[in-house]
XYZ file of C-alpha atoms in Angstrom:
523
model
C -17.363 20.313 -48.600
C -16.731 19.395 -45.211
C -14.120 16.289 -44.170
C -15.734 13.209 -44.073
C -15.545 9.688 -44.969
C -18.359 7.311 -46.837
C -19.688 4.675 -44.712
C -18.356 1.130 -46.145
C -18.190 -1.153 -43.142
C -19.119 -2.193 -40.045
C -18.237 -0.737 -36.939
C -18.362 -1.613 -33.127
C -20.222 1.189 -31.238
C -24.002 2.309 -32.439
C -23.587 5.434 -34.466
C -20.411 6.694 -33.296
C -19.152 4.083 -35.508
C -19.848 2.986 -39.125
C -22.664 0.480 -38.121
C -25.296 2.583 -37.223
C -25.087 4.260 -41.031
C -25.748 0.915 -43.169
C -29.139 0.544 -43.062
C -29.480 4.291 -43.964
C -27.146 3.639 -46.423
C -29.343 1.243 -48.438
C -32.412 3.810 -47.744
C -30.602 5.945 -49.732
C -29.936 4.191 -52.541
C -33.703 4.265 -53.211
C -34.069 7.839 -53.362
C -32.060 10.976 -54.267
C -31.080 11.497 -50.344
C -27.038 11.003 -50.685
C -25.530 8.547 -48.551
C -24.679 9.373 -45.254
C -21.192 9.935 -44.153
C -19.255 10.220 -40.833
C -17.075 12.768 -40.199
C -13.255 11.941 -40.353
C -13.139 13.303 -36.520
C -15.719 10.899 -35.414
C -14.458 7.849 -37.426
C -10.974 8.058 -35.374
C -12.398 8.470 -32.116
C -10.974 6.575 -29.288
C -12.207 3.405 -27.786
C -12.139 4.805 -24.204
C -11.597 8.194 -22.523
C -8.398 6.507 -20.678
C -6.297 4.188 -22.981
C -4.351 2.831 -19.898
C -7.270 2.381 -17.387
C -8.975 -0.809 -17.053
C -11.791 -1.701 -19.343
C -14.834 -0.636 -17.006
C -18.124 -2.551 -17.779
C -20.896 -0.593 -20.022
C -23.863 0.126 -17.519
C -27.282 0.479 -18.784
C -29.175 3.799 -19.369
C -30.115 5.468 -15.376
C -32.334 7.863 -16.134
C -32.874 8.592 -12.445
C -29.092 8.921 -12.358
C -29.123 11.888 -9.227
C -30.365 9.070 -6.722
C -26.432 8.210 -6.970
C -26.030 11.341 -4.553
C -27.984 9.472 -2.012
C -29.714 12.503 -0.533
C -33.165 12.797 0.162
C -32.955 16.415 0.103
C -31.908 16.545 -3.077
C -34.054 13.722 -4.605
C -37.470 15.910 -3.468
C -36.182 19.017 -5.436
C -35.358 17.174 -8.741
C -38.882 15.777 -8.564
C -40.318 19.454 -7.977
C -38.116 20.890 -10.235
C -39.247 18.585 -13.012
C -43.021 19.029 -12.765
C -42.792 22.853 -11.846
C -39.243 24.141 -13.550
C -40.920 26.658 -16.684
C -37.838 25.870 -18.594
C -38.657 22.355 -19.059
C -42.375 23.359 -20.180
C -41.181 25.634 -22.731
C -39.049 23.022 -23.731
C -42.223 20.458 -23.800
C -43.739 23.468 -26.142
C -41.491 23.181 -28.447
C -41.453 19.773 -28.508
C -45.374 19.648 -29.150
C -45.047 22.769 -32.261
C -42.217 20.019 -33.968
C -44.916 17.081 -33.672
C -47.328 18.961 -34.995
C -45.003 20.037 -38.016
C -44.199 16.436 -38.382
C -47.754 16.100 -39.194
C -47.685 18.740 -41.827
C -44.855 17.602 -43.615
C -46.359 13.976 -43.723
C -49.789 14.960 -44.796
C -48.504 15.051 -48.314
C -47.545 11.315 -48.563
C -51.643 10.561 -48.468
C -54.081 11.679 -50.918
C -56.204 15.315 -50.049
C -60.084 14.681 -49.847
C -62.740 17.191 -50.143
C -66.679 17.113 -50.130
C -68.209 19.710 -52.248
C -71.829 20.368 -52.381
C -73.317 23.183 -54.656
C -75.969 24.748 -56.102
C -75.716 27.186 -59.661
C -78.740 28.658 -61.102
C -77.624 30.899 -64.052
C -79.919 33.532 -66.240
C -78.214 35.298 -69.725
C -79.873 36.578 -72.581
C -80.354 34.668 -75.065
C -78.950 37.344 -77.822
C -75.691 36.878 -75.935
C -72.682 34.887 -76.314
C -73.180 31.527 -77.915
C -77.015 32.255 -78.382
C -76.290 35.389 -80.792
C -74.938 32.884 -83.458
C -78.266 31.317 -83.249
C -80.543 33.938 -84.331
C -81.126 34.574 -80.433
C -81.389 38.605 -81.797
C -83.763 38.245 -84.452
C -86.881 38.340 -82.287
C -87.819 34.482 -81.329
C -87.407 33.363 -85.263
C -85.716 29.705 -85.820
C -81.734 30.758 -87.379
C -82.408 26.915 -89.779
C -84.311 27.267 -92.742
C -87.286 24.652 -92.424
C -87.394 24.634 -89.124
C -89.987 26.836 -86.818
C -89.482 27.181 -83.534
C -89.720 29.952 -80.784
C -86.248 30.880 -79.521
C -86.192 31.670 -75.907
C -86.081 35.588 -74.978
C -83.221 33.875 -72.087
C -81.865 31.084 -70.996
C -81.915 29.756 -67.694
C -80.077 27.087 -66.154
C -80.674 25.350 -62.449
C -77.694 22.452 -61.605
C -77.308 20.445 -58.416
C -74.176 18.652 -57.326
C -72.985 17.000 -54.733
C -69.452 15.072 -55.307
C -66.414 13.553 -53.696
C -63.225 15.109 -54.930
C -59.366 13.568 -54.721
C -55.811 14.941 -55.217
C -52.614 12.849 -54.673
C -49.269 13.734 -55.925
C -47.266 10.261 -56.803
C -44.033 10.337 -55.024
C -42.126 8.677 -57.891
C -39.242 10.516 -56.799
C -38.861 10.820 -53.045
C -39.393 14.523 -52.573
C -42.402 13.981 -50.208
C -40.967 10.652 -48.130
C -37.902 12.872 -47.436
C -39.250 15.845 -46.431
C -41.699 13.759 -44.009
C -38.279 11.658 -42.680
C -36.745 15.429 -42.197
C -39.419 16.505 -40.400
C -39.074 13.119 -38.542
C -35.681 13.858 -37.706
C -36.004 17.106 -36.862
C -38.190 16.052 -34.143
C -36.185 13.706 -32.419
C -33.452 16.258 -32.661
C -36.260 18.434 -30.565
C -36.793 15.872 -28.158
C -32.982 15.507 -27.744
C -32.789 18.834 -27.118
C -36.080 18.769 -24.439
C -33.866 15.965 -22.953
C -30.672 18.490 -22.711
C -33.063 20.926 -21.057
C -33.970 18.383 -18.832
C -30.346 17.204 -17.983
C -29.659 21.271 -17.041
C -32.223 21.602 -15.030
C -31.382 18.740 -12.816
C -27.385 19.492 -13.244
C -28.525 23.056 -12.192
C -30.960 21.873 -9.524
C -28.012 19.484 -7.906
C -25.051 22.201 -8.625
C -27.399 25.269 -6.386
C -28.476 22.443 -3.936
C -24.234 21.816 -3.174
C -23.716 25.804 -3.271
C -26.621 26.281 -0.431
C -25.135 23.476 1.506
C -21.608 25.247 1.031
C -23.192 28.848 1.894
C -24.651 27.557 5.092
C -21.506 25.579 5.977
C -19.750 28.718 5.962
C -21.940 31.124 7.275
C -22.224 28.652 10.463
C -18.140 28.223 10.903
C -17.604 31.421 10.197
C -20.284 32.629 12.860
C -19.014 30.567 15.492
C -15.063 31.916 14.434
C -16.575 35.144 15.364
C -17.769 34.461 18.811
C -14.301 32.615 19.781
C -12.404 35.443 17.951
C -14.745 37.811 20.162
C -13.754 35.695 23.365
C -10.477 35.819 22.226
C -10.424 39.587 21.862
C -11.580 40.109 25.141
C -9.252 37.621 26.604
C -6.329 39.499 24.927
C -7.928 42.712 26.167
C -7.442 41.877 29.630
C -4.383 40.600 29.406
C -2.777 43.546 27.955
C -4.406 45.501 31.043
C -2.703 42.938 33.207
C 0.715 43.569 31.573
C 1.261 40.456 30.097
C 0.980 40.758 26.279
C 1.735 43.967 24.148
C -0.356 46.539 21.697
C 0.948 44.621 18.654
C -0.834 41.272 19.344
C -3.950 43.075 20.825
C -4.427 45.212 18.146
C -3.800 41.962 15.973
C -6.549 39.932 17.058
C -9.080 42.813 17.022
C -8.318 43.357 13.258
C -8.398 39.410 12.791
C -12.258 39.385 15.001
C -13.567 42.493 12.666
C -12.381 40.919 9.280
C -14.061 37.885 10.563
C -17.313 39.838 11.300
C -17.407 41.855 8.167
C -17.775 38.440 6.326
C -20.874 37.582 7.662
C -23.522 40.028 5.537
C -21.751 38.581 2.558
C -21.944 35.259 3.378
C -25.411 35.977 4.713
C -26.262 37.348 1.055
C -24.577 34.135 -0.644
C -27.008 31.803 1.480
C -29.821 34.507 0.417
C -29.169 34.430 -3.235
C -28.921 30.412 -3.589
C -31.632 29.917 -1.798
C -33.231 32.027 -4.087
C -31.982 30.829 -7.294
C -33.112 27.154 -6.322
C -36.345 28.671 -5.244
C -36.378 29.811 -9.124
C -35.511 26.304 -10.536
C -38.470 24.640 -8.749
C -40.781 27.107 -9.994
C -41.589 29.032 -6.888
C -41.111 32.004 -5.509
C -37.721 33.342 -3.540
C -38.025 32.612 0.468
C -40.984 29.793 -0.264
C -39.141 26.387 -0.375
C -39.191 25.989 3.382
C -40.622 22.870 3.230
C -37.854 20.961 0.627
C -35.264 22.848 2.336
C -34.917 21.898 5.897
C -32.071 23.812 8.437
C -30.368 20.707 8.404
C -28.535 20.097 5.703
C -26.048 16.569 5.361
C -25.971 14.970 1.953
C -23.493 12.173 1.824
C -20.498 12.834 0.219
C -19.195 9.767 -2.864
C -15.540 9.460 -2.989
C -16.243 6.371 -4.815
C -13.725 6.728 -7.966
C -15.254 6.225 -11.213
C -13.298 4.185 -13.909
C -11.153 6.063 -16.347
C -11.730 3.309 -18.689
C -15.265 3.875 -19.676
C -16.323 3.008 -23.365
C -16.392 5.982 -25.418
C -20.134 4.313 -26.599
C -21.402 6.280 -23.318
C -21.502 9.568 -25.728
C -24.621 8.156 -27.436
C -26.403 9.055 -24.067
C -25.494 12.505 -24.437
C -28.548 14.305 -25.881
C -26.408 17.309 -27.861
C -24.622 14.101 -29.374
C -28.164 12.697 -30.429
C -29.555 15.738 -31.259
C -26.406 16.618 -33.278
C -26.742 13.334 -35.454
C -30.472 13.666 -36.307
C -30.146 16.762 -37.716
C -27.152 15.765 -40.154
C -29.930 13.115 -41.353
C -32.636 15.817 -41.481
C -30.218 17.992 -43.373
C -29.239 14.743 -45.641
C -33.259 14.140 -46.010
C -33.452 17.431 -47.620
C -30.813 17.291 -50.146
C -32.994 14.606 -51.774
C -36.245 16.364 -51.555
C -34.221 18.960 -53.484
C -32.752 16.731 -55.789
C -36.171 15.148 -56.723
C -37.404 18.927 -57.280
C -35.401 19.262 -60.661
C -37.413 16.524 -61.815
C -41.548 16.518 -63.079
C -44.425 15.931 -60.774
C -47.376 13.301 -61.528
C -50.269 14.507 -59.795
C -54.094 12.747 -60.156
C -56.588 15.076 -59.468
C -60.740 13.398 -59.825
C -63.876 13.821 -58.959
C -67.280 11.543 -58.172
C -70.602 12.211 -57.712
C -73.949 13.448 -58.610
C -75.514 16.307 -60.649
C -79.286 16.697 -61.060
C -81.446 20.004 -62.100
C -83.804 19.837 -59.512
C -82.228 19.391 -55.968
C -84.779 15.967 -55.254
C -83.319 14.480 -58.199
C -80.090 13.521 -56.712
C -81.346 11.074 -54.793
C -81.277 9.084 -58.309
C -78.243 6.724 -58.932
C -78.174 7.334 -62.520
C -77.119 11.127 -61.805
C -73.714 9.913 -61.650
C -70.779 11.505 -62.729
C -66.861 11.150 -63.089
C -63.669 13.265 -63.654
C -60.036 12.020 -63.714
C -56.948 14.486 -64.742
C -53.354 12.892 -64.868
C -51.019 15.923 -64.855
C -47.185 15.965 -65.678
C -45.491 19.185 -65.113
C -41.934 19.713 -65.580
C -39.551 22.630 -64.626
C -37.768 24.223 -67.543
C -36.695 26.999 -66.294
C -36.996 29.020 -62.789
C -33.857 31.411 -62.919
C -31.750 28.724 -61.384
C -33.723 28.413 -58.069
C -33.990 25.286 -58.021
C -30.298 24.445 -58.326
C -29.884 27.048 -56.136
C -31.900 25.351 -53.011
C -30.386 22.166 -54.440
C -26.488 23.882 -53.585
C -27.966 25.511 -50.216
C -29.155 21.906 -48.940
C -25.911 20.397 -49.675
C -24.169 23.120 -47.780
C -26.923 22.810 -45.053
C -25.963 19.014 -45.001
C -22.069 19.889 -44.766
C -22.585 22.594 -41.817
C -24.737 19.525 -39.896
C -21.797 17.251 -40.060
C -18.806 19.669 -38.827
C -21.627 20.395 -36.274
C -21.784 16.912 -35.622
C -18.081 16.226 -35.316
C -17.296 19.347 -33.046
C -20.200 18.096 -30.773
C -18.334 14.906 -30.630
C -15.388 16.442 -30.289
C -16.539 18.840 -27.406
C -18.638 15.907 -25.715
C -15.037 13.662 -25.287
C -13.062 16.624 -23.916
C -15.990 17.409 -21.392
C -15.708 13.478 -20.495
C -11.979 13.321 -19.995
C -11.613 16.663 -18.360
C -14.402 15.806 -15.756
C -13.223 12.317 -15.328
C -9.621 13.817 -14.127
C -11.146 16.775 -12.136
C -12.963 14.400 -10.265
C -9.586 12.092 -9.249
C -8.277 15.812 -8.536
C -11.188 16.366 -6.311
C -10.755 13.124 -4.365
C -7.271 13.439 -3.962
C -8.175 17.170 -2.601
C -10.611 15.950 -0.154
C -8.370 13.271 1.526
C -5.325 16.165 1.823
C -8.241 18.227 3.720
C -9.967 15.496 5.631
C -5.812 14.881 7.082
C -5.291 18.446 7.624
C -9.212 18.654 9.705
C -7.875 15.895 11.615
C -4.838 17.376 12.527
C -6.856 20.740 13.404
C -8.944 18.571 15.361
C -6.307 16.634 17.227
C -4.491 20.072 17.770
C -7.816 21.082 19.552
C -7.713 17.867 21.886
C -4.689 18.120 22.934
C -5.065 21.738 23.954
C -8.155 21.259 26.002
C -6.598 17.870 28.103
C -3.619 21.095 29.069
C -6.219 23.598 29.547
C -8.227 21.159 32.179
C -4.895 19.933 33.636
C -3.837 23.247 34.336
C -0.850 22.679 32.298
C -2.050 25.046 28.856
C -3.156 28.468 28.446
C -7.045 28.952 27.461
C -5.827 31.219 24.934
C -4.410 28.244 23.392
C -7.225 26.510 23.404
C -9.193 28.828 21.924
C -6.671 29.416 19.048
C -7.180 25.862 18.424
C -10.322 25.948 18.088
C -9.777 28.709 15.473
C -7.444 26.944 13.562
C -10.330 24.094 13.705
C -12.656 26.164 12.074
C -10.466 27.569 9.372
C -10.079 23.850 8.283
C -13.758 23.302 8.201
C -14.460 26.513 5.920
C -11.792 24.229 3.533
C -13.173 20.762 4.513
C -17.155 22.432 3.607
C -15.335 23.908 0.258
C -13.651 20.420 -0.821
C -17.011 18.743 0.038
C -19.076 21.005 -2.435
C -15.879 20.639 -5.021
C -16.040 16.773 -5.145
C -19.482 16.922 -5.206
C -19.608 19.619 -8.053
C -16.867 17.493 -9.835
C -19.134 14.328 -9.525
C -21.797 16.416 -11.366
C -19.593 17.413 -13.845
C -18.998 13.624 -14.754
C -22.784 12.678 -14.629
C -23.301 16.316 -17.067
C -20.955 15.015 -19.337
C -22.165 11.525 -19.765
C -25.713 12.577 -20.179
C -26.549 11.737 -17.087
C -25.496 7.688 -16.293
C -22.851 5.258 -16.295
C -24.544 4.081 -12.949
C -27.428 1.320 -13.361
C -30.769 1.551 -11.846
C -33.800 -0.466 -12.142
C -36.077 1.849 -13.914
C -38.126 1.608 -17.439
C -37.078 2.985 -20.042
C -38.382 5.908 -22.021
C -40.454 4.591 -25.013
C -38.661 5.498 -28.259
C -39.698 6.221 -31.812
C -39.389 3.821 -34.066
C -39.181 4.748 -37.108
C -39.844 3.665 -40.921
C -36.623 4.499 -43.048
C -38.697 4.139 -46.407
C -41.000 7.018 -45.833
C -39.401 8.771 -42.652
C -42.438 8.219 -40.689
C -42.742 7.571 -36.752
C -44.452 4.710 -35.847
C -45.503 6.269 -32.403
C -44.962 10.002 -31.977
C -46.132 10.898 -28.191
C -49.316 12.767 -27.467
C -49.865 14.971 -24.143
C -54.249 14.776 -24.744
């Protein structure tokens, strides 16, 4: 058995807590489904990712949470990516198979009709069977003493019917209103995980979009550090022909100008194979996304810090975390269908309708006819299967909850470990942005010599070098804050911003029987 505590009071946070577990708590004392418990790992779980930050407010569900990026750019290729992306509509596939097998595993809660209509004309010999012991072989003569009558040669019979026939097993025990609330859960663990699919795509969508910009930002630094290093080659060129510098520093800056230039084909190929890759996620072809990927590329970059002292209650965004939970209460569903197994089924089978010899006579009301069977049937002995599915639930039901608590588990360390890279990030990105400036300022001061006279050109052109080797780092820090912002987003599930949209419609569902009170329906 796996560690875990029983639910016995209330908590604070939704099902993270103890809370969310009463009502299913009294559900289960009306059935054989055992009461649900909460891992030990999840029952101690901190109030906040940072103990010593400020409390930070709880922000409602943003399920358009990328707008945050505030690029334009960016927001077009989410919105292709999640019409078009073919891993989302395998993931909507799926999603439609579970509904469906909700369906199925419901259908046994109601009773089974079926319409039968048939016709049976039957011809035997009337020295046969039950007509032999009636002197059907002694050629026509009456088998009673006293009695004369010609005994048919065969006998024939013609019979009509046309009836209305019912089967319903009585659920006295459970086993069919938890196997429909497993198959219940089992399908919003599916839509969690269509939801997960979802959150990668974008994550993936956003994460490609920051490489490209990164890729390009290179590639274009890097091709302008080859045309100064180029001028500056030349430049040094000439001055060793003059006499003024020596072989060392000439033969220095034409190994610095071909290093440069060998980086272009792979930087080249790293703008190639992005481009490509987002291509992929938008569901198009590589080289055909021209139109949601202009030259120009700017998207804003959010040094905005993001409170360390977020409420822990953000997990229950997280669709792994959902998805996780519904199947330990698919899993605990099951154990009681197995329970309620070991015990006898009640099943009413029946029949109405009319029966007639001749096929016009069952227009007639008083061809009625009625059958009702009440059946009890109980196991005695199966070689120990049924205690042995009984035994393989339970440890089904154990496996979901360590699941459970190492998604938890997983999800907080994901949290906290973003939430720090990103205050890593930032503090990055200002160190960069000082030494840019200083490039920059380097580069101003150089040209105001040059065009007084007082500085060398080669100077100048060094600074501008130096300029552009703080750019490559300025364009890598921009795509790490921004990557380190998506990790936060990832590992919330998305939000802890607000925006005004609706919000998805959920299931609601009936803890009695398991069943969904609206399950969605693409026709």
């Amino acid at each position: 058995m796996s560690a875990a505590t029983t639910v016995s009071g209330v908590g604070a946070r939704g099902f993270l807590r103890t809370g969310g577990f009463l009502l299913l708590a009294a559900v289960g004392a009306c059935s054989f489904a055992p009461g649900p418990r909460l891992p030990a790992t999840v029952a101690e779980l901190p109030a906040a990712y940072d103990a010593e930050a400020p409390a930070a407010e709880e922000a409602p569900e943003a399920r358009d949470w990328w707008r945050a990026f505030d690029d334009a750019t960016l927001d077009r290729l989410i919105e292709t990516a999640l019409v078009a992306n073919l891993d989302l509509h395998e993931a909507v596939a799926r999603l439609e198979e579970l509904r469906h097998r909700y369906r199925i595993a419901r259908a046994p809660l109601f009773p089974a009709l079926t319409l039968d209509a048939n016709g049976n004309r039957s011809s035997t010999p009337a020295n046969t069977g039950l007509g032999s012991q009636f002197g059907g072989d002694d050629g026509g003569e009456s088998p009673i003493p006293g009695f004369s009558f010609d005994f048919p040669d065969r006998f024939e019979f013609t019979t009509y019917s046309a009836s209305l026939g019912f089967a319903y097993e009585l659920d006295f025990w459970g086993r069919l209103r938890n196997e429909s609330g497993a198959a219940v859960r089992d399908f919003l663990a599916s839509r969690a995980d269509a939801e997960t699919v979802r959150l990668t795509v974008i994550a993936s969508t956003i994460s490609t979009y920051l490489e490209v910009v990164s890729a390009r930002g290179q590639l274009a630094v890097a091709e302008d550090n080859v045309d100064l290093l180029r001028e500056r080659a030349e430049l040094t060129r000439e001055r060793y022909q003059a006499g003024v510098t020596n072989t060392f520093e000439l033969y220095a800056i034409r190994q610095q100008y071909r290093t440069a230039e060998s980086n272009l084909p792979g930087l080249r190929t790293a703008v190639d194979d992005a481009e490509g890759r987002l291509a992929l996620l938008v569901g198009r072809y590589a080289g055909m996304i021209e139109d949601l990927l202009p030259p120009t590329l700017d998207p804003a970059i959010d040094t905005t810090p993001i409170p360390g002292g977020l409420p822990v209650s953000l997990l229950e965004d997280r669709p792994d975390v959902m998805a996780a939970f519904e199947r330990v209460e698919a899993a605990r569903r099951r154990v009681g269908a197995r329970r309620a197994e070991l015990l006898p089924t009640i099943s009413l089978n029946g029949a109405a309708g009319r029966q007639a010899g001749e096929l016009g006579d069952l227009r007639f009301v008083d061809q009625w006819f009625t059958n009702l069977i009440g059946g009890l049937v109980a196991p005695i002995f199966q070689g120990g299967r049924l205690r042995a599915n009984l035994g393989a639930a339970w440890a089904q039901y154990d496996q979901a909850l360590i699941a459970y608590a190492r998604t938890v588990l997983g999800a907080y360390r994901e949290v906290r470990t973003s939430l720090r890279q990103f205050e890593n990030e930032r503090e990055r990105y200002a160190q960069v942005m000082e030494q840019v400036a200083d490039a920059r300022a380097s580069l101003e001061n150089q040209l105001e010599r040059y065009q007084s006279g007082v500085g060398d050109y080669v100077e100048y052109l060094d600074a501008r070098v130096n300029l552009n080797g703080a750019e490559t780092t300025r364009v890598l820090a921009e795509r790490g804050i921004g990557e380190a912002r998506l990790a936060v987003h990832r590992a919330l599930g998305g939000a802890w911003v607000a925006e005004d949209v609706e919000d998805v419609e959920d299931v609601e569902i009936n803890e009695d029987t398991g069943d969904a009170a609206s399950l969605p329906d693409r026709r």
